Coordinates of C-alpha atoms and ligand atoms in Angstrom, one line a residue:
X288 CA 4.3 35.9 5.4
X289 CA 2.4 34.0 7.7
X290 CA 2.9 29.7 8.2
X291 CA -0.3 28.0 8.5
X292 CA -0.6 26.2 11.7
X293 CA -0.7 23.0 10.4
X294 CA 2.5 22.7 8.1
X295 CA 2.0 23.0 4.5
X296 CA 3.9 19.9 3.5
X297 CA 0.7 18.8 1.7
X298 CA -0.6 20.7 -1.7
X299 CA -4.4 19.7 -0.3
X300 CA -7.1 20.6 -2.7
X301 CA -10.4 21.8 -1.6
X302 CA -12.2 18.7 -0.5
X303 CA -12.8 19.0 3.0
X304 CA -14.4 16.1 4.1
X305 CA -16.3 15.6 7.5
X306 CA -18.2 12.5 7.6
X307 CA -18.0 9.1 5.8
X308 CA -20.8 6.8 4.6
X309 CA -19.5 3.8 3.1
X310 CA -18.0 4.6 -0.2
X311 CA -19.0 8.3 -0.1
X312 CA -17.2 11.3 1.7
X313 CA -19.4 14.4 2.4
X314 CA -17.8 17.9 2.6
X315 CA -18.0 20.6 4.5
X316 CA -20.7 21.5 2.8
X317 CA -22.5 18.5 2.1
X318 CA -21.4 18.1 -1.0
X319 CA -21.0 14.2 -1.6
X320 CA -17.9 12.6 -3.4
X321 CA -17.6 8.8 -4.9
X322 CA -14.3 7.6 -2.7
X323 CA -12.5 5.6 -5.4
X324 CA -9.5 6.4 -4.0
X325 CA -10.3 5.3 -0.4
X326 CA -7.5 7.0 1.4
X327 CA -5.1 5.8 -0.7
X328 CA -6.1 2.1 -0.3
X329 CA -6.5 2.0 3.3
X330 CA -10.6 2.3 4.0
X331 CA -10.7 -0.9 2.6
X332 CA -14.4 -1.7 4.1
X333 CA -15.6 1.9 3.3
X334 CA -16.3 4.5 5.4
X335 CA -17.8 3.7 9.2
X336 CA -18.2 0.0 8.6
X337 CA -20.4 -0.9 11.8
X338 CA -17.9 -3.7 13.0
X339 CA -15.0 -1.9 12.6
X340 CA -17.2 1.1 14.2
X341 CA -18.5 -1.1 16.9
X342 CA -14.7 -2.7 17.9
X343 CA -13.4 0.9 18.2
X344 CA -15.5 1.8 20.7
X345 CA -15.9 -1.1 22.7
X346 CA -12.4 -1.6 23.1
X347 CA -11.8 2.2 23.6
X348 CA -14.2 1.6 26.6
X349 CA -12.2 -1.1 27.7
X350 CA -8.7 -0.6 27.4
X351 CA -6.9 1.8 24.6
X352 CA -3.5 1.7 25.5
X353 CA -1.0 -0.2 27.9
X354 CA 2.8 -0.1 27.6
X355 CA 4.5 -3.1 25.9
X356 CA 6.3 -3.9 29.0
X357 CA 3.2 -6.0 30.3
X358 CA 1.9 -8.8 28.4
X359 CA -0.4 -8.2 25.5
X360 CA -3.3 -10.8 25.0
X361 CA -4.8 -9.0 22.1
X362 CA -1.2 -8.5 20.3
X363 CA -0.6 -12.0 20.8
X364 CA -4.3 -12.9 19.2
X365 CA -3.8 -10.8 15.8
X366 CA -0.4 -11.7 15.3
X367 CA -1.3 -15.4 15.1
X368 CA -4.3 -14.8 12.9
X369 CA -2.2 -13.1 10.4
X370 CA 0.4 -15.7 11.3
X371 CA -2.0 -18.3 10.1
X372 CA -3.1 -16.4 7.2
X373 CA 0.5 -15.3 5.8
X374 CA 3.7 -16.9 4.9
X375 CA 5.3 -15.3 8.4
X376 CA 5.8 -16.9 11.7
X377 CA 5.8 -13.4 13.7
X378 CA 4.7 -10.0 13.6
X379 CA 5.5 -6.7 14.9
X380 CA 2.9 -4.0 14.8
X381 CA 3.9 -0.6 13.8
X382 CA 1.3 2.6 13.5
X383 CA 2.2 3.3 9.7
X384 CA 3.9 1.8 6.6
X385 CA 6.8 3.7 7.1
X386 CA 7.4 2.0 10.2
X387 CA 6.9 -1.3 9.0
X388 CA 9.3 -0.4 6.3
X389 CA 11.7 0.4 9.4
X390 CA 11.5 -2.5 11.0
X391 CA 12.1 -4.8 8.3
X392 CA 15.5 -3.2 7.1
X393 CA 16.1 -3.4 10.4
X394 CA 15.1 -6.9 10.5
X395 CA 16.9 -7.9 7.4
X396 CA 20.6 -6.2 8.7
X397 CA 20.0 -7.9 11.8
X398 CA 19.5 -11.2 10.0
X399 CA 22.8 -11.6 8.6
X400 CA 24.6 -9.7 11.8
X401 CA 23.5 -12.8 13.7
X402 CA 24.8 -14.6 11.0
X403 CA 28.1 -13.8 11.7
X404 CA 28.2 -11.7 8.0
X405 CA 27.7 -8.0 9.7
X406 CA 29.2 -6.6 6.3
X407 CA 25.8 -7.4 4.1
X408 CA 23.9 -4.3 4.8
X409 CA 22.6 -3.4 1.5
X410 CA 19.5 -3.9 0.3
X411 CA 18.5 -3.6 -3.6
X412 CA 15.3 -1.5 -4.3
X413 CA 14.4 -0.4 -7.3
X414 CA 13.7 3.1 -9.0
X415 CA 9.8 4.5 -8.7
X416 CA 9.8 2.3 -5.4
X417 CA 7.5 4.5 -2.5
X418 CA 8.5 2.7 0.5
X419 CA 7.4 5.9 3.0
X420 CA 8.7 9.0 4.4
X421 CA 11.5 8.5 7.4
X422 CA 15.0 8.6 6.6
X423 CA 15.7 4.9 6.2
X424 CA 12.5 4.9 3.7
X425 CA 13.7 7.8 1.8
X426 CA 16.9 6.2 1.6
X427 CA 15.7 2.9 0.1
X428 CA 14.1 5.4 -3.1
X429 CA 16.3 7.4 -5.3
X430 CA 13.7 10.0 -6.4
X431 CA 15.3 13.0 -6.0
X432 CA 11.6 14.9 -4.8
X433 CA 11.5 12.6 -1.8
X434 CA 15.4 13.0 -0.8
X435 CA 16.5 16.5 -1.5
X436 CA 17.6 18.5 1.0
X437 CA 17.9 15.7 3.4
X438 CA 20.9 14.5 2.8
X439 CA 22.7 12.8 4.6
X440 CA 20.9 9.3 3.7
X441 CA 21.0 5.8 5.3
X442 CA 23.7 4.6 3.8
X443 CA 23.4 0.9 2.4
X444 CA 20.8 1.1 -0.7
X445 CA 21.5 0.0 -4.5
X446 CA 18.7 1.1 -7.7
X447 CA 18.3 -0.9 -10.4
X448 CA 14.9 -0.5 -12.7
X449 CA 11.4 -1.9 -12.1
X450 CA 10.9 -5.8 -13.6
X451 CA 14.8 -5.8 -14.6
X452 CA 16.2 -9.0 -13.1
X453 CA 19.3 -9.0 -14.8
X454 CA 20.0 -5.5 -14.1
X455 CA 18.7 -6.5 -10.1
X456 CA 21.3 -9.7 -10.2
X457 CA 24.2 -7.9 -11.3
X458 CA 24.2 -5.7 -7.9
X459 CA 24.5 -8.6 -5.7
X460 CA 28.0 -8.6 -4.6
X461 CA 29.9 -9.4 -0.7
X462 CA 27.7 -6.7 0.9
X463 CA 24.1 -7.5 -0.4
X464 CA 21.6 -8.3 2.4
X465 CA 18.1 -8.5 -0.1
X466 CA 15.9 -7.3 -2.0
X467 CA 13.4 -4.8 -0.8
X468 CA 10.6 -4.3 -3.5
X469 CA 7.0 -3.8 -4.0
X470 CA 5.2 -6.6 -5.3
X471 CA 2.8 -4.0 -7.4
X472 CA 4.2 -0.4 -7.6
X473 CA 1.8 1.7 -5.8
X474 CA 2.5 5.4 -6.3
X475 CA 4.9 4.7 -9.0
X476 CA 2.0 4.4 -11.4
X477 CA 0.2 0.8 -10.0
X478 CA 3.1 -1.3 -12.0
X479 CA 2.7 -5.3 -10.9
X480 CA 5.8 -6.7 -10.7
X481 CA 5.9 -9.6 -13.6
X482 CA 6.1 -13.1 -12.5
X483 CA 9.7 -13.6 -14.0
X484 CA 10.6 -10.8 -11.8
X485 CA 9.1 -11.4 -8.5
X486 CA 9.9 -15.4 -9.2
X487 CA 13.5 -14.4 -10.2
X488 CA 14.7 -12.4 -7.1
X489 CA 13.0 -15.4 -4.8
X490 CA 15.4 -17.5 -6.7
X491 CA 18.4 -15.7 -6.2
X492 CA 17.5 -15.2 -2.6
X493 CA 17.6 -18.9 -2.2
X494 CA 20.9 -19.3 -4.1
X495 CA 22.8 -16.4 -2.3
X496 CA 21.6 -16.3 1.2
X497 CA 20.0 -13.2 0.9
X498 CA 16.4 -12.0 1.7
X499 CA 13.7 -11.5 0.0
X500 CA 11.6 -8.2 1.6
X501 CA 7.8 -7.4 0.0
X502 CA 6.7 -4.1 0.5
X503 CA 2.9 -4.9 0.6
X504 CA 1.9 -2.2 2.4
X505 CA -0.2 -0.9 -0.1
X506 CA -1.0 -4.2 -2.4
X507 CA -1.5 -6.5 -0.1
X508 CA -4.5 -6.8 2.9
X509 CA -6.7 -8.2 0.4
X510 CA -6.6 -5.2 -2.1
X511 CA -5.6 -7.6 -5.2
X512 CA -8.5 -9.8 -4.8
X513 CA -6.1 -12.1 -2.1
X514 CA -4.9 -12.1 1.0
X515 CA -1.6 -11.4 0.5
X516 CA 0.1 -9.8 -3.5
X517 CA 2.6 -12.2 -3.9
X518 CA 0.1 -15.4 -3.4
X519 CA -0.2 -14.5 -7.5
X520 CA 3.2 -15.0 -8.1
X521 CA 3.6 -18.6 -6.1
X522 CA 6.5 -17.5 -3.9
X523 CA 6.5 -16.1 -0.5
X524 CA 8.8 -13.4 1.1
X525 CA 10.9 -13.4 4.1
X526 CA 9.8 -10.6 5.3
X527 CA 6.8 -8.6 4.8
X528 CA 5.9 -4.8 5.4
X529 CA 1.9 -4.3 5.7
X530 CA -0.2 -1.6 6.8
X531 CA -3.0 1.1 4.8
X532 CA -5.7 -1.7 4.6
X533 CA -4.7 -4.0 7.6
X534 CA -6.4 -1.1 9.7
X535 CA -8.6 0.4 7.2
X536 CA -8.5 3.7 8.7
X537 CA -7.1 3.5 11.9
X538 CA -3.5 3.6 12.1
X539 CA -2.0 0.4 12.2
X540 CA 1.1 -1.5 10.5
X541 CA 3.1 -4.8 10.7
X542 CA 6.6 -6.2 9.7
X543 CA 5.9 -9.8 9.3
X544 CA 9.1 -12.4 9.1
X545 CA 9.6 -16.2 8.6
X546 CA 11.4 -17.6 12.1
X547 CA 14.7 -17.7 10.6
X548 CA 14.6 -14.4 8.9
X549 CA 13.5 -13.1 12.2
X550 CA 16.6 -14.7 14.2
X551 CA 18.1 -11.3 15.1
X552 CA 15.5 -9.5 16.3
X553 CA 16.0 -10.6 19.9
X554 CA 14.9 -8.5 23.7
X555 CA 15.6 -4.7 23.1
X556 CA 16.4 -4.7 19.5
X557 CA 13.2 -2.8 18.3
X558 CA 10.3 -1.5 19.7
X559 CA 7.4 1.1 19.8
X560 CA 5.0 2.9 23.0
X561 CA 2.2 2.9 21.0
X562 CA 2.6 -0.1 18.5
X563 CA 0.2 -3.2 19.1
X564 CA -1.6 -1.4 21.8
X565 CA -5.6 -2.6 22.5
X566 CA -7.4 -0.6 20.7
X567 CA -5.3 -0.8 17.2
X568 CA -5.5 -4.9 17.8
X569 CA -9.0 -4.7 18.1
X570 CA -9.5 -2.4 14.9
X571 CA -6.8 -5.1 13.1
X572 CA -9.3 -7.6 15.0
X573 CA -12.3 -6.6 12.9
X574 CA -10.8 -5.6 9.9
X575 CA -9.7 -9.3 9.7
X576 CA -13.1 -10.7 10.5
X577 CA -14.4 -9.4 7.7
X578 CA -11.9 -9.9 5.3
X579 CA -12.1 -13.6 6.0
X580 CA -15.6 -13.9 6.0
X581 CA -16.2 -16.4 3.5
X582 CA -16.5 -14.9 0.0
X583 CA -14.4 -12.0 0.9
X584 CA -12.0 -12.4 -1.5
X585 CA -14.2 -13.6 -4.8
X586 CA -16.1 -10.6 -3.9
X587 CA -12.8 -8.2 -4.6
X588 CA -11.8 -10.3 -7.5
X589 CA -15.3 -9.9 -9.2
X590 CA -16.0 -6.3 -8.4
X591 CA -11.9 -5.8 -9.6
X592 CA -13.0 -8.0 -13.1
X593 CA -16.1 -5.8 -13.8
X594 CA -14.3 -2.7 -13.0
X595 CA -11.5 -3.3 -15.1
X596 CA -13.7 -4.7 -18.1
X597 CA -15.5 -1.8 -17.7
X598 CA -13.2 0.9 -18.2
X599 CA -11.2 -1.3 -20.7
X600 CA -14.5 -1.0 -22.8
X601 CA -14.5 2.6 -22.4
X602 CA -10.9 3.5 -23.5
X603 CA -11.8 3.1 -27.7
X604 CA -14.5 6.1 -26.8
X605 CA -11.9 8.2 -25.4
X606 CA -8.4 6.8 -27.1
X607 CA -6.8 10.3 -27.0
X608 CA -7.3 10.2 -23.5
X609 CA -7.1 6.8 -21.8
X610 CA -4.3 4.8 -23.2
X611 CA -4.6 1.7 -21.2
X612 CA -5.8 0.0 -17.9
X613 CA -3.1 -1.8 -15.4
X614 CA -3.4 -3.4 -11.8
X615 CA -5.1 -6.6 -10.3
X616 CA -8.1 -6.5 -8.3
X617 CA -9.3 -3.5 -6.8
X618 CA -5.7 -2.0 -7.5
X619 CA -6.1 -0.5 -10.9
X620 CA -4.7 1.8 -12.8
X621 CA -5.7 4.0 -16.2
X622 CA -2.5 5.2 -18.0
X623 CA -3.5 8.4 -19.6
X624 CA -1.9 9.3 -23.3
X625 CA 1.3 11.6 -22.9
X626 CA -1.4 14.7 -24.1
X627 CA -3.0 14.8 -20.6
X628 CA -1.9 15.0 -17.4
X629 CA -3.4 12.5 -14.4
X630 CA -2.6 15.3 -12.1
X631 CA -5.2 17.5 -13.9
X632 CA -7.7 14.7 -14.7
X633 CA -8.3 13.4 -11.2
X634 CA -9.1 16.8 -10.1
X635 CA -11.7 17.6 -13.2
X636 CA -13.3 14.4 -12.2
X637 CA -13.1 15.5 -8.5
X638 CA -14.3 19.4 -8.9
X639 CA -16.5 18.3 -12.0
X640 CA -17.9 15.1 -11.2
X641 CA -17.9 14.2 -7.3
X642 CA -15.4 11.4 -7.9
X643 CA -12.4 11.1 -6.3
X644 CA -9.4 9.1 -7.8
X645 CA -5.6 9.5 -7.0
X646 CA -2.8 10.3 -9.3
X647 CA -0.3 8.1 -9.5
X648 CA 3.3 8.3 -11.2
X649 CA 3.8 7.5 -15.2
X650 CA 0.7 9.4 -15.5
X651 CA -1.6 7.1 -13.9
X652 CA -5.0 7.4 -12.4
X653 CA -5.3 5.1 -9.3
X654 CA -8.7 3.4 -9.1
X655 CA -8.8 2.3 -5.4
X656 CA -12.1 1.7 -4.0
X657 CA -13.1 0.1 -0.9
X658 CA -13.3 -3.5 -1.3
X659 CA -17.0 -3.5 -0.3
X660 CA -18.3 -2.3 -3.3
X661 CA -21.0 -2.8 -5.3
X662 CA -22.0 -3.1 -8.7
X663 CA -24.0 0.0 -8.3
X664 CA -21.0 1.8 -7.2
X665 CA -18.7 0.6 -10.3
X666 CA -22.1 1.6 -12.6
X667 CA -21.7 5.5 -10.8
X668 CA -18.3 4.8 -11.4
X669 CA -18.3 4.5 -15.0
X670 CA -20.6 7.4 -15.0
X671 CA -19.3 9.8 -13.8
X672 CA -15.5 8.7 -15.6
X673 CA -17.5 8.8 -19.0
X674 CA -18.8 12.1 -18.4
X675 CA -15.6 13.1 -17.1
X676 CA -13.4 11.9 -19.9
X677 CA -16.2 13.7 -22.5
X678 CA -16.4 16.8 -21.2
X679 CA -12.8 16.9 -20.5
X680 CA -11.8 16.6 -24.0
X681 CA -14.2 19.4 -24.7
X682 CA -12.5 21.7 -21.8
X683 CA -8.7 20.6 -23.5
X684 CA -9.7 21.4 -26.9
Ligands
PLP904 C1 1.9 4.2 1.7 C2 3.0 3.4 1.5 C3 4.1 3.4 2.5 C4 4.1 4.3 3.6 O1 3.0 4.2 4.5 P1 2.7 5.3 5.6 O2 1.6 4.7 6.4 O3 2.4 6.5 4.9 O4 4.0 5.5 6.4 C5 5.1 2.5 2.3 N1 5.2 1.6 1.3 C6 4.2 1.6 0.3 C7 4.3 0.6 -0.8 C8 3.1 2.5 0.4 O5 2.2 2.5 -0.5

């Protein structure tokens, strides 16, 4: 048996995409797909935006990489932009989530070994959490198809179910360092935290001297219809990991902290060659230009309103089908009924109807479309789900 060249850690279906036109992907053979899925929540101004386009190569021209031994006027530029648009009062820039992820465990044991408390290590996540793929994110998860086989673990990580403070609380003991938790479930089926929840583990933060980290990676960059997930909730983290939309498409990530929760990350703690380098500033550069162009925002939150009221109108038309519709913004979820499988129903739509969607867990179909859309797109949208849903039905039968 032979091993394909690039490893098969990826059951990829047979979209092959080789070009990008805002929210469209065209195959290999010109066949064109609706993106509502957006790379997973990352192409977040569509496919060859011409600013993000534009910074790319200008800067690539310029300067692409230098070492982070020298000074970094473009890192220094981004990271106070977010700065001024976040809770945080610095950033690190990682190439990927998972790294983000990384550094803010990192950040968070470090916080309480300058503290003088080097014995709270562990952080509390929670179960369906997606936090990445390295062996500290994999650690912070406990589902078994992520960790199997890759034992032994990062040691230092306590479960307790989604939205269940109480059952959160009653971990806390001598070694806690945090909470490390998703403001809005992504893979696990595009589950918001509730506002008792997210509002209950700031609290108890605040009472034990522990910190509060948001995995925002996927929620937050605007994706909600705000800056930033947990602006719904009227807290703010300690620490923050961000990445899919901050780049839209080229790889970029951050681990944002407040100044205190960031005490311990002193000269030579952490680090990265290619982290923060020119050309992923200037792509972080123009993503953020656009983002907080004026308007920005209220567009996400009305295109996420009509989408949602959309397909809420269409679930009565196909109830043994759709069961119900989840999410905030342009992070939105259709719960399908226990009959069929999300799995199977994102790729009908996809082989069927040109539309691509992403399954999510609790047999959920993630709606994620670039944040630039238009009402013409949501109108295809609902097309092409309709169709989908009715001729679906007919091919289950
Ligand atoms: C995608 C994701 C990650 C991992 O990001 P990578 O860029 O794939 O490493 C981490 N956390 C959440 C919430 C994610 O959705």
């Amino acid at each position: 048996m032979s091993t394909p060249a690039l490893m098969p850690v990826y059951p990829r279906c047979g979209v092959r995409p080789v070009r990008g036109e805002g929210c469209y992907l065209i195959g290999e053979q010109g066949e064109r797909y609706l993106d509502f899925a957006a790379g997973i929540a990352v192409n977040a101004l569509g496919h060859g935006h011409p600013k993000l386009v534009q910074a790319i190569a200008d800067q690539a021209a310029t300067l692409m990489h230098v070492s982070n031994l020298y000074g970094s006027p473009q890192g220094e530029h981004l990271a106070q932009r977010i700065v001024d648009s976040s809770f945080a009062d610095t950033v690190f820039f990682t190439n990927s989530g998972t790294e983000a992820v990384e550094c803010a465990i990192k950040t968070a044991r470090r916080y309480h070994y300058a503290n003088g408390n080097p014995q709270r290590t562990t952080l509390i996540t929670f179960n369906n959490a997606f936090h990445g793929r390295t062996m500290g994110a994999i650690s912070a998860t406990n589902q078994p198809k992520m960790r199997d086989g890759f034992e032994p673990l990062l040691p230092g990580f306590k479960y307790a179910p989604f939205n269940d403070l109480d059952a959160a609380l009653a971990l806390i003991d001598d070694t806690t360092a945090g909470f490390m938790v998703e403001t809005i479930q992504g893979e696990g089926g595009v589950s918001a935290g509730t506002q008792a929840f997210i509002q209950g583990l700031r609290k108890a933060c605040d009472e034990h001297g522990l910190l509060l980290v948001l995995d925002e990676v996927q929620c937050g960059y605007g994706r909600t219809g705000k800056m930033w997930a947990y602006e719904h909730y009227g807290i703010t983290p300690d620490i923050l990991s961000s990445a899919k939309g901050i780049g839209a498409g080229f790889p970029l990530g951050a681990c944002l902290a407040t100044a205190e929760a960031a005490k311990g990350m002193v000269f030579g703690t952490h680090g990265s060659t290619y982290g923060g380098n020119p050309l992923a500033m200037a792509a972080g550069e123009a993503v953020l230009d656009v983002m907080l162009e004026p308007g920005f925002f209220d567009h996400v939150t009305a295109m996420g309103d009509r989408l949602r009221a959309s397909i809420e109108q269409m679930i009565p038309n196909h109830d043994h089908l759709f069961d119900s519709i989840r999410g905030m913004g342009l992070m939105l979820g259709i719960k399908l009924k226990d009959a069929a499988v999300a799995r199977d129903f994102v790729g009908h739509l996809r082989d069927h109807h040109g539309l691509l969607t992403v399954a999510a867990g609790e047999n959920v179909v993630r709606v994620l479309p670039p944040l630039v859309i238009e009402e013409s797109h949501i109108a295809e949208f609902v097309q092409k789900l309709s169709d989908g849903a009715r001729d679906y039905a007919v091919a289950t039968a």
